[in-house]
PDB file of C-alpha atoms in Angstrom:
ATOM      1  CA  UNK A 573      60.667 -37.098  37.191  1.00 37.00           C
ATOM      2  CA  UNK A 574      60.397 -33.416  38.066  1.00 38.00           C
ATOM      3  CA  UNK A 575      57.367 -31.402  36.902  1.00 39.00           C
ATOM      4  CA  UNK A 576      59.679 -28.738  35.437  1.00 39.00           C
ATOM      5  CA  UNK A 577      61.163 -25.678  37.056  1.00 39.00           C
ATOM      6  CA  UNK A 578      60.659 -22.134  35.873  1.00 39.00           C
ATOM      7  CA  UNK A 579      63.744 -20.214  34.868  1.00 40.00           C
ATOM      8  CA  UNK A 580      65.385 -18.283  37.657  1.00 43.00           C
ATOM      9  CA  UNK A 581      65.699 -15.294  35.332  1.00 41.00           C
ATOM     10  CA  UNK A 582      62.273 -15.333  33.691  1.00 38.00           C
ATOM     11  CA  UNK A 583      59.177 -14.331  35.665  1.00 33.00           C
ATOM     12  CA  UNK A 584      56.907 -15.763  32.968  1.00 31.00           C
ATOM     13  CA  UNK A 585      55.803 -19.370  32.723  1.00 33.00           C
ATOM     14  CA  UNK A 586      58.073 -21.674  30.784  1.00 34.00           C
ATOM     15  CA  UNK A 587      56.538 -22.984  27.590  1.00 32.00           C
ATOM     16  CA  UNK A 588      57.756 -26.051  25.842  1.00 36.00           C
ATOM     17  CA  UNK A 589      56.753 -29.404  24.518  1.00 41.00           C
ATOM     18  CA  UNK A 590      53.553 -30.353  26.239  1.00 42.00           C
ATOM     19  CA  UNK A 591      52.567 -26.743  26.988  1.00 41.00           C
ATOM     20  CA  UNK A 592      53.301 -24.586  30.020  1.00 42.00           C
ATOM     21  CA  UNK A 593      55.065 -26.047  33.005  1.00 45.00           C
ATOM     22  CA  UNK A 594      54.564 -24.964  36.565  1.00 50.00           C
ATOM     23  CA  UNK A 595      57.578 -24.452  38.755  1.00 52.00           C
ATOM     24  CA  UNK A 596      57.650 -26.899  41.634  1.00 55.00           C
ATOM     25  CA  UNK A 597      60.624 -27.712  43.805  1.00 58.00           C
ATOM     26  CA  UNK A 598      60.016 -30.586  46.175  1.00 57.00           C
ATOM     27  CA  UNK A 599      62.107 -32.346  48.786  1.00 56.00           C
ATOM     28  CA  UNK A 600      62.948 -36.033  48.610  1.00 56.00           C
ATOM     29  CA  UNK A 601      59.626 -36.892  50.283  1.00 61.00           C
ATOM     30  CA  UNK A 602      57.653 -34.952  47.677  1.00 60.00           C
ATOM     31  CA  UNK A 603      56.779 -32.033  49.991  1.00 59.00           C
ATOM     32  CA  UNK A 604      56.545 -28.846  47.880  1.00 56.00           C
ATOM     33  CA  UNK A 605      59.203 -26.387  49.051  1.00 56.00           C
ATOM     34  CA  UNK A 606      58.658 -23.687  46.426  1.00 55.00           C
ATOM     35  CA  UNK A 607      55.953 -23.262  43.809  1.00 54.00           C
ATOM     36  CA  UNK A 608      54.883 -20.773  41.138  1.00 52.00           C
ATOM     37  CA  UNK A 609      54.075 -18.243  43.841  1.00 47.00           C
ATOM     38  CA  UNK A 610      57.644 -18.290  45.173  1.00 49.00           C
ATOM     39  CA  UNK A 611      60.399 -15.977  44.014  1.00 54.00           C
ATOM     40  CA  UNK A 612      63.362 -18.116  43.030  1.00 64.00           C
ATOM     41  CA  UNK A 613      66.626 -16.515  44.054  1.00 72.00           C
ATOM     42  CA  UNK A 614      70.074 -17.883  44.751  1.00 76.00           C
ATOM     43  CA  UNK A 615      69.170 -18.116  48.455  1.00 79.00           C
ATOM     44  CA  UNK A 616      65.930 -20.025  47.857  1.00 75.00           C
ATOM     45  CA  UNK A 617      67.722 -22.358  45.459  1.00 79.00           C
ATOM     46  CA  UNK A 618      70.454 -22.975  48.051  1.00 83.00           C
ATOM     47  CA  UNK A 619      67.778 -23.652  50.694  1.00 80.00           C
ATOM     48  CA  UNK A 620      66.072 -26.093  48.339  1.00 77.00           C
ATOM     49  CA  UNK A 621      69.352 -27.943  47.770  1.00 82.00           C
ATOM     50  CA  UNK A 622      70.000 -28.143  51.518  1.00 81.00           C
ATOM     51  CA  UNK A 623      66.514 -29.593  51.950  1.00 74.00           C
ATOM     52  CA  UNK A 624      67.272 -32.286  49.377  1.00 77.00           C
ATOM     53  CA  UNK A 625      65.240 -30.812  46.516  1.00 76.00           C
ATOM     54  CA  UNK A 626      65.137 -32.512  43.161  1.00 82.00           C
ATOM     55  CA  UNK A 627      66.323 -29.964  40.591  1.00 86.00           C
ATOM     56  CA  UNK A 628      66.609 -32.424  37.746  1.00 89.00           C
ATOM     57  CA  UNK A 629      65.487 -30.908  34.451  1.00 87.00           C
ATOM     58  CA  UNK A 630      65.552 -27.418  36.012  1.00 85.00           C
ATOM     59  CA  UNK A 631      65.496 -24.587  33.482  1.00 85.00           C
ATOM     60  CA  UNK A 632      68.040 -22.055  34.766  1.00 84.00           C
ATOM     61  CA  UNK A 633      69.260 -20.412  31.557  1.00 83.00           C
ATOM     62  CA  UNK A 634      71.339 -17.264  32.131  1.00 83.00           C
ATOM     63  CA  UNK A 635      70.840 -17.662  35.890  1.00 85.00           C
ATOM     64  CA  UNK A 636      73.275 -15.831  38.166  1.00 87.00           C
ATOM     65  CA  UNK A 637      74.409 -18.400  40.722  1.00 88.00           C
ATOM     66  CA  UNK A 638      77.927 -17.127  41.347  1.00 89.00           C
ATOM     67  CA  UNK A 639      79.255 -18.464  44.647  1.00 91.00           C
ATOM     68  CA  UNK A 640      76.121 -20.547  45.257  1.00 91.00           C
ATOM     69  CA  UNK A 641      76.323 -23.530  47.606  1.00 92.00           C
ATOM     70  CA  UNK A 642      74.933 -26.380  45.508  1.00 92.00           C
ATOM     71  CA  UNK A 643      76.960 -29.240  46.950  1.00 94.00           C
ATOM     72  CA  UNK A 644      75.366 -32.591  46.193  1.00 93.00           C
ATOM     73  CA  UNK A 645      72.544 -30.981  44.194  1.00 92.00           C
ATOM     74  CA  UNK A 646      70.518 -33.125  41.822  1.00 93.00           C
ATOM     75  CA  UNK A 647      70.801 -31.090  38.610  1.00 94.00           C
ATOM     76  CA  UNK A 648      70.546 -34.034  36.265  1.00 95.00           C
ATOM     77  CA  UNK A 649      69.478 -32.894  32.786  1.00 95.00           C
ATOM     78  CA  UNK A 650      69.252 -29.280  34.016  1.00 93.00           C
ATOM     79  CA  UNK A 651      69.377 -26.511  31.427  1.00 93.00           C
ATOM     80  CA  UNK A 652      72.127 -24.163  32.619  1.00 93.00           C
ATOM     81  CA  UNK A 653      73.231 -22.691  29.305  1.00 94.00           C
ATOM     82  CA  UNK A 654      74.952 -19.321  29.834  1.00 94.00           C
ATOM     83  CA  UNK A 655      74.434 -19.620  33.591  1.00 92.00           C
ATOM     84  CA  UNK A 656      76.967 -17.841  35.780  1.00 94.00           C
ATOM     85  CA  UNK A 657      78.267 -20.397  38.274  1.00 94.00           C
ATOM     86  CA  UNK A 658      81.555 -18.616  38.937  1.00 95.00           C
ATOM     87  CA  UNK A 659      82.991 -19.848  42.236  1.00 96.00           C
ATOM     88  CA  UNK A 660      79.958 -22.059  42.920  1.00 94.00           C
ATOM     89  CA  UNK A 661      80.284 -25.089  45.181  1.00 95.00           C
ATOM     90  CA  UNK A 662      79.094 -27.989  43.022  1.00 96.00           C
ATOM     91  CA  UNK A 663      81.020 -30.718  44.815  1.00 96.00           C
ATOM     92  CA  UNK A 664      79.434 -34.136  44.352  1.00 96.00           C
ATOM     93  CA  UNK A 665      76.576 -32.614  42.311  1.00 96.00           C
ATOM     94  CA  UNK A 666      74.694 -34.801  39.855  1.00 97.00           C
ATOM     95  CA  UNK A 667      75.033 -32.972  36.542  1.00 98.00           C
ATOM     96  CA  UNK A 668      74.559 -35.958  34.244  1.00 98.00           C
ATOM     97  CA  UNK A 669      73.296 -34.914  30.809  1.00 98.00           C
ATOM     98  CA  UNK A 670      73.090 -31.268  31.976  1.00 97.00           C
ATOM     99  CA  UNK A 671      73.396 -28.504  29.394  1.00 97.00           C
ATOM    100  CA  UNK A 672      76.215 -26.284  30.649  1.00 98.00           C
ATOM    101  CA  UNK A 673      77.189 -24.974  27.226  1.00 97.00           C
ATOM    102  CA  UNK A 674      78.654 -21.470  27.395  1.00 97.00           C
ATOM    103  CA  UNK A 675      78.244 -21.497  31.188  1.00 97.00           C
ATOM    104  CA  UNK A 676      80.660 -19.542  33.373  1.00 97.00           C
ATOM    105  CA  UNK A 677      82.261 -22.045  35.747  1.00 97.00           C
ATOM    106  CA  UNK A 678      85.432 -20.091  36.468  1.00 97.00           C
ATOM    107  CA  UNK A 679      86.779 -21.151  39.871  1.00 98.00           C
ATOM    108  CA  UNK A 680      83.797 -23.446  40.525  1.00 98.00           C
ATOM    109  CA  UNK A 681      84.427 -26.508  42.662  1.00 98.00           C
ATOM    110  CA  UNK A 682      83.216 -29.541  40.720  1.00 98.00           C
ATOM    111  CA  UNK A 683      85.215 -32.073  42.756  1.00 98.00           C
ATOM    112  CA  UNK A 684      83.500 -35.450  42.656  1.00 98.00           C
ATOM    113  CA  UNK A 685      80.691 -34.117  40.450  1.00 98.00           C
ATOM    114  CA  UNK A 686      79.011 -36.495  38.035  1.00 98.00           C
ATOM    115  CA  UNK A 687      79.196 -34.805  34.625  1.00 98.00           C
ATOM    116  CA  UNK A 688      78.680 -37.895  32.481  1.00 98.00           C
ATOM    117  CA  UNK A 689      77.196 -36.892  29.143  1.00 98.00           C
ATOM    118  CA  UNK A 690      77.054 -33.199  30.096  1.00 98.00           C
ATOM    119  CA  UNK A 691      77.273 -30.548  27.399  1.00 98.00           C
ATOM    120  CA  UNK A 692      80.203 -28.314  28.366  1.00 98.00           C
ATOM    121  CA  UNK A 693      80.856 -26.875  24.910  1.00 98.00           C
ATOM    122  CA  UNK A 694      82.254 -23.347  25.126  1.00 97.00           C
ATOM    123  CA  UNK A 695      81.977 -23.431  28.953  1.00 97.00           C
ATOM    124  CA  UNK A 696      84.538 -21.361  30.858  1.00 97.00           C
ATOM    125  CA  UNK A 697      86.255 -23.847  33.165  1.00 97.00           C
ATOM    126  CA  UNK A 698      89.213 -21.590  33.984  1.00 97.00           C
ATOM    127  CA  UNK A 699      90.572 -22.428  37.441  1.00 97.00           C
ATOM    128  CA  UNK A 700      87.677 -24.845  38.055  1.00 98.00           C
ATOM    129  CA  UNK A 701      88.390 -27.741  40.416  1.00 97.00           C
ATOM    130  CA  UNK A 702      87.629 -31.051  38.722  1.00 97.00           C
ATOM    131  CA  UNK A 703      89.422 -33.585  40.946  1.00 98.00           C
ATOM    132  CA  UNK A 704      87.434 -36.819  40.958  1.00 98.00           C
ATOM    133  CA  UNK A 705      84.780 -35.450  38.579  1.00 98.00           C
ATOM    134  CA  UNK A 706      83.347 -37.998  36.160  1.00 98.00           C
ATOM    135  CA  UNK A 707      83.537 -36.522  32.653  1.00 97.00           C
ATOM    136  CA  UNK A 708      82.870 -39.684  30.662  1.00 98.00           C
ATOM    137  CA  UNK A 709      81.044 -38.872  27.428  1.00 98.00           C
ATOM    138  CA  UNK A 710      80.913 -35.167  28.347  1.00 98.00           C
ATOM    139  CA  UNK A 711      81.271 -32.797  25.408  1.00 97.00           C
ATOM    140  CA  UNK A 712      84.066 -30.350  26.259  1.00 94.00           C
ATOM    141  CA  UNK A 713      84.742 -28.970  22.784  1.00 90.00           C
ATOM    142  CA  UNK A 714      85.542 -25.309  22.330  1.00 79.00           C
TER     143      UNK A 714
END
């Protein structure tokens, strides 16, 4: 399980159940790629994904990730409410149980993405590509 990732839009520490969480993004071998001292931008997030980073449970509320290359990203249980993912490449991404409510996914490529149990209420999926996406038990109301 991930240690918790600081919001891409909030320079302060994230507080929650269990107190403050440090931002740590590690590769599949556990090597720390980015930590609290790193500035998280779309480019660093893309680099982390390319390096096989575990972004499960990431807190990326209101993040601007338009056009981001996040193919195959592990975003399981990520908090992406109100995130702007317009035109993002999320092919084959693991978005199980992710909170994408009110997210902007217009024109995003979600082909083959695993969205089982994801919260997509009020999400803008206009012109999004969903071929082969698994939407079982996803909440797509609104």
